[in-house]
Amino acid sequence: MSDHTSKQFDLELESIRTRVLQMGGLVEQQIARAVLGLIEGDASLIYAVIEDDHKVNQLEVELDEACTQVLAKRQPAAVDLRLITTVIKTITDLERVGDEAKKIAKMAKAIRDGSLAVPDVQVRHMADLAVAQLRHALDCFARLDMEGATEVVRHDKRLDAEFKAVMRQVITFMMEDPRMISGGIDMIFVAKALERIGDHAKNMAQYVFYMAKGEDMRHAQLEQIEQAAQAARA
């Protein structure tokens, strides 16, 4: 491969990495707007999330096509092939995170349009945790940070615990006041969407190990992931 071709290939890969992070930034924005729209009952935020979901989908399609073109033209091997494979998996998770943000916006719309009584449960903290997990996973992708990726996997349990806590709170409210049932069910769906966002962030963190070292950690236990990170550091 000539220097020119090699440099061009590097530029193509860098462009793909940059666009993945841009997609991640858009998805983060979608989550934040959906939750704020829910909390404040802001119709403009709610509708913006629903309307902008197509932008997330379009980015996935464009990045998928870019990866296909690289595979066809460059026939990458080793690290470069692992990068492309990781990008394809990562953008799938990001698109699904976008879908979860849209679900939250739709729940917010149903609550607002139906003037439903909603249990006074705090989902903002859970949303902050989910966004922080997603941002950390994207940062680990950008820096091939296996230590950080291990933290993302480890901290997924916090979101699981938050989901269970919200569930208990909502059920208590619904038992005490049947008028809360419809709004309570919607809030459970919101909490589940946030918990699923955490799961997608965890998936993305696990892909970092494959991109960096070729190790598939998708179904590994936390202890195995921690050992892999330690071995890479040694």
XYZ file of N, CA and C in Angstrom:
702
model
N 0.855 -1.197 0.000
C 0.000 0.000 0.000
C 0.886 1.241 0.000
N 0.588 2.202 -0.869
C 1.390 3.425 -0.929
C 1.109 4.293 0.283
N 2.036 5.253 0.534
C 1.843 6.193 1.641
C 0.547 6.976 1.453
N 0.293 7.387 0.190
C -0.908 8.171 -0.088
C -2.157 7.377 0.279
N -2.186 6.138 -0.194
C -3.347 5.284 0.060
C -3.491 5.010 1.551
N -2.358 4.767 2.217
C -2.384 4.496 3.651
C -2.919 5.692 4.420
N -2.461 6.892 4.056
C -2.936 8.105 4.721
C -4.420 8.314 4.465
N -4.856 8.030 3.244
C -6.273 8.180 2.907
C -7.117 7.209 3.732
N -6.626 6.002 3.889
C -7.316 4.989 4.694
C -7.426 5.451 6.144
N -6.336 5.998 6.658
C -6.353 6.510 8.036
C -7.394 7.618 8.191
N -7.499 8.476 7.203
C -8.481 9.563 7.243
C -9.902 9.015 7.230
N -10.119 7.971 6.433
C -11.445 7.352 6.370
C -11.825 6.759 7.723
N -10.886 6.071 8.362
C -11.144 5.474 9.668
C -11.396 6.547 10.725
N -10.604 7.621 10.670
C -10.779 8.706 11.634
C -12.133 9.388 11.452
N -12.546 9.551 10.208
C -13.851 10.137 9.928
C -14.973 9.285 10.512
N -14.841 7.970 10.380
C -15.853 7.059 10.922
C -15.897 7.156 12.442
N -14.718 7.168 13.073
C -14.670 7.293 14.545
C -15.344 8.592 14.998
N -15.026 9.679 14.301
C -15.580 10.990 14.661
C -17.099 10.999 14.528
N -17.600 10.390 13.475
C -19.050 10.372 13.245
C -19.772 9.491 14.261
N -19.118 8.458 14.738
C -19.711 7.646 15.815
C -19.902 8.508 17.064
N -18.894 9.296 17.391
C -18.980 10.168 18.563
C -20.030 11.257 18.364
N -20.167 11.745 17.137
C -21.216 12.716 16.842
C -22.593 12.094 17.037
N -22.752 10.864 16.578
C -24.013 10.139 16.774
C -24.290 9.961 18.258
N -23.241 9.645 19.013
C -23.384 9.496 20.453
C -23.830 10.790 21.107
N -23.265 11.919 20.650
C -23.653 13.216 21.198
C -25.116 13.531 20.920
N -25.593 13.193 19.728
C -26.998 13.421 19.386
C -27.913 12.570 20.262
N -27.513 11.320 20.466
C -28.326 10.418 21.277
C -28.384 10.906 22.732
N -27.255 11.362 23.259
C -27.236 11.945 24.613
C -28.228 13.098 24.697
N -28.213 13.963 23.699
C -29.121 15.106 23.664
C -30.573 14.643 23.641
N -30.851 13.589 22.898
C -32.211 13.054 22.823
C -32.699 12.590 24.202
N -31.838 11.885 24.920
C -32.210 11.413 26.263
C -32.492 12.593 27.179
N -31.576 13.556 27.186
C -31.710 14.709 28.080
C -32.996 15.478 27.793
N -33.303 15.691 26.516
C -34.512 16.441 26.162
C -35.772 15.655 26.508
N -35.740 14.337 26.307
C -36.911 13.513 26.607
C -37.234 13.552 28.096
N -36.206 13.418 28.921
C -36.424 13.416 30.376
C -36.858 14.792 30.861
N -36.241 15.845 30.329
C -36.632 17.196 30.724
C -38.069 17.489 30.274
N -38.415 17.027 29.080
C -39.784 17.200 28.596
C -40.784 16.497 29.488
N -40.382 15.307 29.984
C -41.237 14.556 30.909
C -41.414 15.304 32.225
N -40.313 15.749 32.796
C -40.347 16.394 34.108
C -41.085 17.725 34.069
N -40.842 18.504 33.014
C -41.424 19.838 32.935
C -42.716 19.892 32.136
N -43.080 18.764 31.496
C -44.283 18.767 30.666
C -44.162 19.686 29.471
N -42.933 19.836 28.968
C -42.642 20.763 27.877
C -42.921 20.084 26.527
N -44.009 20.491 25.884
C -44.412 19.861 24.621
C -43.367 20.033 23.528
N -42.693 21.195 23.492
C -41.720 21.446 22.432
C -40.545 20.470 22.520
N -40.101 20.187 23.734
C -39.016 19.220 23.915
C -39.468 17.814 23.545
N -40.666 17.462 23.985
C -41.206 16.123 23.723
C -41.317 15.872 22.225
N -41.905 16.840 21.502
C -42.083 16.667 20.057
C -40.746 16.706 19.316
N -39.798 17.489 19.822
C -38.481 17.561 19.182
C -37.785 16.202 19.213
N -37.902 15.507 20.341
C -37.286 14.183 20.461
C -37.921 13.205 19.474
N -39.236 13.217 19.415
C -39.945 12.299 18.511
C -39.598 12.606 17.055
N -39.577 13.904 16.720
C -39.304 14.303 15.338
C -37.856 14.044 14.935
N -36.918 14.183 15.870
C -35.492 14.060 15.546
C -34.978 12.622 15.573
N -35.839 11.675 15.914
C -35.402 10.278 15.943
C -34.875 9.838 14.576
N -35.448 10.400 13.510
C -35.004 10.020 12.160
C -33.551 10.404 11.921
N -33.066 11.455 12.618
C -31.664 11.866 12.457
C -30.721 10.790 12.991
N -31.099 10.201 14.112
C -30.307 9.107 14.683
C -30.296 7.928 13.719
N -31.479 7.594 13.193
C -31.583 6.475 12.250
C -30.745 6.724 11.002
N -30.770 7.969 10.510
C -30.017 8.307 9.308
C -28.518 8.180 9.533
N -28.058 8.600 10.708
C -26.635 8.464 11.025
C -26.222 6.996 11.063
N -27.089 6.155 11.612
C -26.772 4.723 11.629
C -26.627 4.184 10.210
N -27.561 4.546 9.337
C -27.525 4.084 7.945
C -26.257 4.571 7.251
N -25.925 5.853 7.445
C -24.747 6.423 6.787
C -23.454 5.769 7.281
N -23.365 5.549 8.587
C -22.157 4.925 9.133
C -22.058 3.459 8.714
N -23.179 2.793 8.665
C -23.190 1.400 8.205
C -22.669 1.322 6.770
N -23.123 2.252 5.936
C -22.683 2.298 4.542
C -21.191 2.618 4.458
N -20.723 3.543 5.276
C -19.300 3.903 5.275
C -18.441 2.699 5.658
N -18.906 1.939 6.649
C -18.166 0.740 7.070
C -18.159 -0.314 5.967
N -19.287 -0.469 5.296
C -19.377 -1.433 4.192
C -18.419 -1.056 3.070
N -18.344 0.245 2.772
C -17.439 0.719 1.729
C -15.973 0.435 2.084
N -15.619 0.661 3.348
C -14.243 0.397 3.791
C -13.924 -1.091 3.677
N -14.860 -1.919 4.096
C -14.650 -3.368 4.014
C -14.465 -3.812 2.561
N -15.244 -3.242 1.663
C -15.178 -3.632 0.256
C -13.922 -3.113 -0.430
N -13.563 -1.863 -0.165
C -12.444 -1.227 -0.871
C -11.087 -1.539 -0.254
N -11.048 -1.566 1.077
C -9.753 -1.646 1.762
C -9.400 -3.040 2.247
N -10.428 -3.884 2.406
C -10.210 -5.228 2.959
C -9.302 -5.165 4.196
N -9.724 -4.425 5.220
C -8.877 -4.226 6.400
C -8.622 -5.525 7.149
N -7.521 -5.540 7.890
C -7.163 -6.708 8.692
C -6.812 -6.250 10.103
N -6.727 -7.216 11.000
C -6.267 -6.983 12.380
C -7.012 -5.837 13.054
N -6.256 -4.851 13.557
C -6.839 -3.757 14.348
C -7.885 -2.983 13.551
N -7.597 -2.703 12.277
C -8.533 -1.923 11.464
C -9.846 -2.675 11.265
N -9.769 -3.971 11.058
C -10.980 -4.778 10.895
C -11.784 -4.800 12.193
N -11.076 -4.891 13.313
C -11.774 -4.895 14.605
C -12.456 -3.556 14.861
N -11.816 -2.466 14.421
C -12.429 -1.146 14.573
C -13.746 -1.088 13.800
N -13.720 -1.503 12.545
C -14.929 -1.447 11.720
C -16.027 -2.326 12.314
N -15.662 -3.514 12.760
C -16.636 -4.418 13.373
C -17.239 -3.796 14.627
N -16.393 -3.169 15.428
C -16.858 -2.521 16.658
C -17.790 -1.357 16.349
N -17.455 -0.583 15.340
C -18.308 0.547 14.952
C -19.695 0.058 14.557
N -19.757 -1.013 13.762
C -21.050 -1.549 13.317
C -21.906 -1.960 14.515
N -21.274 -2.610 15.498
C -22.016 -3.015 16.699
C -22.418 -1.795 17.536
N -21.499 -0.847 17.669
C -21.741 0.331 18.510
C -22.877 1.192 17.976
N -22.910 1.409 16.669
C -23.969 2.263 16.119
C -25.338 1.589 16.228
N -25.358 0.264 16.228
C -26.624 -0.451 16.451
C -27.138 -0.160 17.855
N -26.235 -0.210 18.833
C -26.634 0.100 20.206
C -27.051 1.562 20.342
N -26.323 2.453 19.687
C -26.685 3.872 19.762
C -28.065 4.129 19.154
N -28.374 3.457 18.061
C -29.698 3.627 17.447
C -30.779 3.142 18.393
N -30.494 2.070 19.106
C -31.487 1.554 20.051
C -31.631 2.458 21.267
N -30.542 3.099 21.667
C -30.636 4.113 22.730
C -31.539 5.251 22.259
N -31.383 5.652 21.001
C -32.252 6.681 20.441
C -33.715 6.259 20.490
N -33.969 4.980 20.214
C -35.336 4.458 20.306
C -35.877 4.555 21.726
N -35.008 4.294 22.711
C -35.438 4.382 24.113
C -35.773 5.833 24.481
N -34.981 6.771 23.974
C -35.277 8.191 24.215
C -36.624 8.559 23.611
N -36.898 8.036 22.417
C -38.186 8.296 21.772
C -39.332 7.696 22.598
N -39.121 6.505 23.169
C -40.144 5.893 24.029
C -40.452 6.789 25.228
N -39.399 7.331 25.839
C -39.587 8.224 26.987
C -40.412 9.438 26.570
N -40.087 10.004 25.404
C -40.831 11.162 24.906
C -42.300 10.805 24.665
N -42.538 9.609 24.145
C -43.925 9.188 23.895
C -44.693 9.000 25.206
N -44.010 8.460 26.222
C -44.642 8.338 27.538
C -44.945 9.724 28.103
N -44.008 10.647 27.923
C -44.206 12.022 28.395
C -45.405 12.660 27.694
N -45.532 12.379 26.403
C -46.660 12.915 25.621
C -47.976 12.341 26.129
N -47.998 11.034 26.395
C -49.224 10.393 26.882
C -49.637 10.959 28.235
N -48.655 11.164 29.095
C -48.933 11.732 30.428
C -49.470 13.154 30.299
N -48.817 13.938 29.425
C -49.219 15.340 29.267
C -50.583 15.450 28.590
N -50.778 14.719 27.498
C -52.034 14.825 26.746
C -53.223 14.288 27.536
N -52.952 13.256 28.354
C -54.046 12.660 29.121
C -54.253 13.284 30.481
N -53.443 14.286 30.797
C -53.493 14.928 32.127
C -53.500 13.874 33.232
N -52.618 12.882 33.090
C -52.596 11.765 34.033
C -51.936 12.161 35.347
N -52.486 11.623 36.437
C -51.831 11.761 37.737
C -50.590 10.879 37.725
N -49.447 11.447 38.096
C -48.179 10.716 38.020
C -47.565 10.596 39.409
N -47.125 9.388 39.790
C -46.452 9.225 41.078
C -45.237 10.134 41.183
N -45.010 10.679 42.348
C -43.887 11.596 42.557
C -42.605 10.805 42.795
N -42.083 10.244 41.704
C -40.823 9.496 41.776
C -39.773 10.255 40.975
N -38.547 10.185 41.439
C -37.467 10.929 40.812
C -36.761 10.069 39.764
N -36.961 10.415 38.493
C -36.249 9.696 37.433
C -35.054 10.507 36.925
N -34.962 11.772 37.354
C -33.852 12.605 36.863
C -32.501 12.005 37.244
N -32.378 11.520 38.490
C -31.115 10.933 38.927
C -30.778 9.698 38.103
N -31.791 8.881 37.852
C -31.582 7.686 37.031
C -31.164 8.074 35.612
N -31.790 9.125 35.083
C -31.431 9.606 33.743
C -30.000 10.119 33.713
N -29.605 10.841 34.765
C -28.227 11.351 34.840
C -27.217 10.198 34.839
N -27.545 9.135 35.582
C -26.663 7.960 35.615
C -26.572 7.311 34.237
N -27.706 7.195 33.565
C -27.730 6.553 32.243
C -26.905 7.347 31.239
N -27.072 8.670 31.234
C -26.310 9.524 30.311
C -24.817 9.464 30.632
N -24.484 9.457 31.927
C -23.074 9.378 32.328
C -22.458 8.059 31.865
N -23.205 6.972 31.973
C -22.725 5.673 31.507
C -22.479 5.689 30.001
N -23.428 6.248 29.275
C -23.301 6.315 27.819
C -22.093 7.155 27.418
N -21.950 8.315 28.056
C -20.833 9.213 27.742
C -19.494 8.541 28.051
N -19.438 7.835 29.183
C -18.207 7.147 29.574
C -17.869 6.041 28.570
N -18.873 5.299 28.134
C -18.647 4.227 27.151
C -18.115 4.798 25.840
N -18.668 5.931 25.405
C -18.191 6.564 24.168
C -16.764 7.072 24.322
N -16.444 7.593 25.493
C -15.083 8.062 25.762
C -14.103 6.888 25.722
N -14.526 5.755 26.269
C -13.672 4.551 26.242
C -13.466 4.063 24.814
N -14.511 4.169 23.995
C -14.404 3.824 22.575
C -13.368 4.718 21.902
N -13.425 6.016 22.193
C -12.520 6.979 21.553
C -11.076 6.754 21.964
N -10.859 6.332 23.224
C -9.492 6.244 23.754
C -9.004 4.800 23.933
N -9.792 3.836 23.487
C -9.453 2.416 23.682
C -9.132 2.143 25.160
N -9.956 2.666 26.027
C -9.722 2.631 27.473
C -10.418 1.426 28.104
N -9.668 0.358 28.313
C -10.250 -0.855 28.882
C -10.529 -0.721 30.378
N -9.716 0.066 31.066
C -9.964 0.322 32.491
C -11.303 1.048 32.655
N -11.484 2.071 31.852
C -12.738 2.822 31.906
C -13.918 1.969 31.496
N -13.718 1.118 30.483
C -14.792 0.230 30.036
C -15.215 -0.719 31.152
N -14.243 -1.161 31.938
C -14.544 -2.027 33.086
C -15.415 -1.290 34.101
N -15.136 -0.009 34.307
C -15.944 0.798 35.224
C -17.381 0.899 34.736
N -17.565 1.076 33.430
C -18.917 1.165 32.877
C -19.690 -0.119 33.176
N -19.047 -1.251 32.946
C -19.694 -2.542 33.213
C -20.016 -2.677 34.699
N -19.058 -2.292 35.534
C -19.224 -2.409 36.989
C -20.387 -1.545 37.480
N -20.491 -0.338 36.931
C -21.488 0.620 37.402
C -22.891 0.354 36.853
N -23.012 -0.598 35.916
C -24.342 -0.922 35.397
C -25.276 -1.382 36.511
N -24.717 -1.976 37.548
C -25.536 -2.450 38.663
C -26.244 -1.295 39.373
N -25.646 -0.096 39.338
C -26.292 1.054 39.980
C -27.603 1.402 39.285
N -27.611 1.336 37.963
C -28.840 1.617 37.227
C -29.889 0.539 37.480
N -29.444 -0.705 37.564
C -30.378 -1.796 37.870
C -31.035 -1.561 39.227
N -30.239 -1.123 40.195
C -30.758 -0.855 41.537
C -31.722 0.328 41.523
N -31.392 1.361 40.748
C -32.278 2.521 40.635
C -33.621 2.118 40.025
N -33.579 1.266 39.027
C -34.814 0.807 38.382
C -35.711 0.084 39.384
N -35.116 -0.800 40.164
C -35.896 -1.528 41.165
C -36.483 -0.582 42.204
N -35.708 0.432 42.593
C -36.193 1.406 43.580
C -37.379 2.197 43.028
N -37.281 2.629 41.759
C -38.390 3.354 41.135
C -39.621 2.460 41.037
N -39.419 1.210 40.667
C -40.524 0.251 40.583
C -41.252 0.147 41.922
N -40.491 0.000 42.999
C -41.107 -0.130 44.331
C -41.895 1.128 44.685
N -41.318 2.295 44.381
C -41.995 3.554 44.689
C -43.306 3.682 43.910
N -43.255 3.383 42.623
C -44.443 3.517 41.777
C -45.542 2.562 42.238
N -45.175 1.327 42.521
C -46.167 0.339 42.963
C -46.827 0.783 44.268
N -46.038 1.342 45.169
C -46.588 1.843 46.431
C -47.611 2.946 46.178
N -47.262 3.892 45.302
C -48.185 4.979 44.962
C -49.479 4.424 44.350
N -49.356 3.455 43.442
C -50.530 2.919 42.761
C -51.446 2.159 43.723
N -50.833 1.476 44.685
C -51.630 0.743 45.666
C -52.395 1.706 46.583
N -51.768 2.833 46.887
C -52.395 3.795 47.787
C -53.431 4.664 47.084
N -53.265 4.872 45.779
C -54.194 5.737 45.049
C -54.393 5.187 43.630
N -55.513 4.510 43.373
C -55.764 3.914 42.052
C -55.720 4.919 40.902
N -55.906 6.216 41.199
C -55.835 7.225 40.136
C -54.423 7.328 39.554
N -53.464 6.800 40.288
C -52.067 6.840 39.848
C -51.702 5.683 38.903
N -52.615 4.762 38.693
C -52.255 3.534 37.969
C -51.786 3.814 36.538
N -52.568 4.563 35.762
C -52.182 4.816 34.363
C -50.855 5.567 34.263
N -50.743 6.666 35.036
C -49.488 7.423 35.028
C -48.346 6.620 35.594
N -48.634 5.769 36.575
C -47.601 4.938 37.184
C -47.029 3.932 36.202
N -47.915 3.337 35.402
C -47.449 2.374 34.390
C -46.537 3.070 33.382
N -46.920 4.287 32.983
C -46.070 5.037 32.053
C -44.699 5.323 32.668
N -44.680 5.645 33.962
C -43.403 5.933 34.625
C -42.529 4.677 34.737
N -43.169 3.525 34.884
C -42.410 2.269 34.889
C -41.745 2.057 33.534
N -42.479 2.356 32.450
C -41.910 2.241 31.106
C -40.722 3.204 30.930
N -40.852 4.400 31.492
C -39.761 5.380 31.425
C -38.526 4.838 32.137
N -38.731 4.326 33.362
C -37.612 3.784 34.141
C -36.979 2.595 33.426
N -37.801 1.762 32.804
C -37.268 0.601 32.072
C -36.448 1.059 30.873
N -36.895 2.119 30.198
C -36.139 2.646 29.059
C -34.766 3.140 29.509
N -34.718 3.817 30.650
C -33.437 4.301 31.185
C -32.527 3.136 31.580
N -33.118 2.101 32.136
C -32.330 0.916 32.508
C -31.759 0.243 31.256
N -32.559 0.220 30.183
C -32.094 -0.376 28.928
C -30.971 0.463 28.307
N -31.041 1.783 28.470
C -29.956 2.640 27.976
C -28.649 2.249 28.650
N -28.729 1.979 29.960
C -27.549 1.507 30.682
C -27.022 0.203 30.126
N -27.930 -0.698 29.747
C -27.521 -1.981 29.162
C -26.777 -1.770 27.844
N -27.269 -0.841 27.037
C -26.601 -0.561 25.757
C -25.220 0.066 25.978
N -25.113 0.931 26.988
C -23.806 1.511 27.321
C -22.841 0.419 27.755
N -23.351 -0.529 28.523
C -22.535 -1.668 28.960
C -22.056 -2.478 27.754
N -22.963 -2.729 26.805
C -22.579 -3.449 25.584
C -21.435 -2.732 24.875
N -21.582 -1.421 24.732
C -20.573 -0.628 24.028
C -19.224 -0.675 24.733
N -19.263 -0.684 26.064
C -18.017 -0.783 26.829
C -17.341 -2.136 26.597
N -18.147 -3.172 26.527
C -17.582 -4.506 26.306
C -16.942 -4.627 24.920
N -17.492 -3.904 23.930
C -16.907 -3.941 22.586
C -15.492 -3.373 22.564
N -15.182 -2.485 23.511
C -13.859 -1.848 23.552
C -12.761 -2.906 23.682
N -13.031 -3.948 24.452
C -12.040 -5.010 24.634
C -11.760 -5.722 23.306
N -12.799 -5.919 22.521
C -12.608 -6.561 21.222
C -11.821 -5.642 20.295
N -12.168 -4.369 20.283
C -11.478 -3.417 19.408
C -10.000 -3.306 19.776
N -9.703 -3.299 21.081
C -8.324 -3.100 21.531
C -7.486 -4.368 21.460
N -8.081 -5.491 21.893
C -7.290 -6.716 22.050
C -7.864 -7.942 21.342
N -8.995 -7.780 20.695
C -9.594 -8.926 20.012
C -10.275 -9.903 20.960
N -10.574 -9.452 22.195
C -11.218 -10.316 23.181
C -12.713 -10.020 23.231
N -13.528 -11.051 23.044
C -14.979 -10.897 23.053
C -15.490 -11.012 24.483
N -15.949 -9.887 25.035
C -16.395 -9.844 26.424
C -17.910 -9.675 26.552
N -18.645 -9.948 25.466
C -20.077 -9.668 25.483
C -20.839 -10.463 26.551
N -20.416 -11.672 26.834
C -21.132 -12.489 27.815
C -20.238 -12.856 29.001
N -19.170 -12.087 29.161
C -18.215 -12.380 30.237
C -18.724 -11.850 31.576
N -18.305 -12.501 32.651
C -18.600 -12.024 33.991
C -17.695 -10.835 34.313
N -18.118 -10.023 35.285
C -17.337 -8.836 35.653
C -15.914 -9.215 36.039
N -15.758 -10.310 36.765
C -14.423 -10.738 37.196
C -13.516 -11.006 35.991
N -14.054 -11.618 34.949
C -13.267 -11.888 33.744
C -12.867 -10.585 33.049
N -13.783 -9.635 33.031
C -13.513 -8.344 32.399
C -12.427 -7.596 33.172
N -12.520 -7.644 34.492
C -11.506 -6.984 35.311
C -10.136 -7.619 35.105
N -10.096 -8.947 34.983
C -8.826 -9.641 34.744
C -8.231 -9.269 33.402
N -9.096 -9.132 32.385
C -8.627 -8.757 31.046
C -8.033 -7.347 31.060
N -8.681 -6.444 31.798
C -8.182 -5.062 31.885
C -6.843 -5.029 32.607
N -6.712 -5.835 33.669
C -5.453 -5.905 34.410
C -4.336 -6.482 33.560
N -4.665 -7.511 32.793
C -3.656 -8.143 31.920
C -3.174 -7.159 30.859
N -4.083 -6.328 30.338
C -3.703 -5.354 29.320
C -2.804 -4.274 29.897
N -3.033 -3.954 31.180
C -2.246 -2.918 31.842
C -0.850 -3.403 32.195
N -0.725 -4.701 32.437
C 0.557 -5.285 32.882
C 1.621 -5.218 31.789
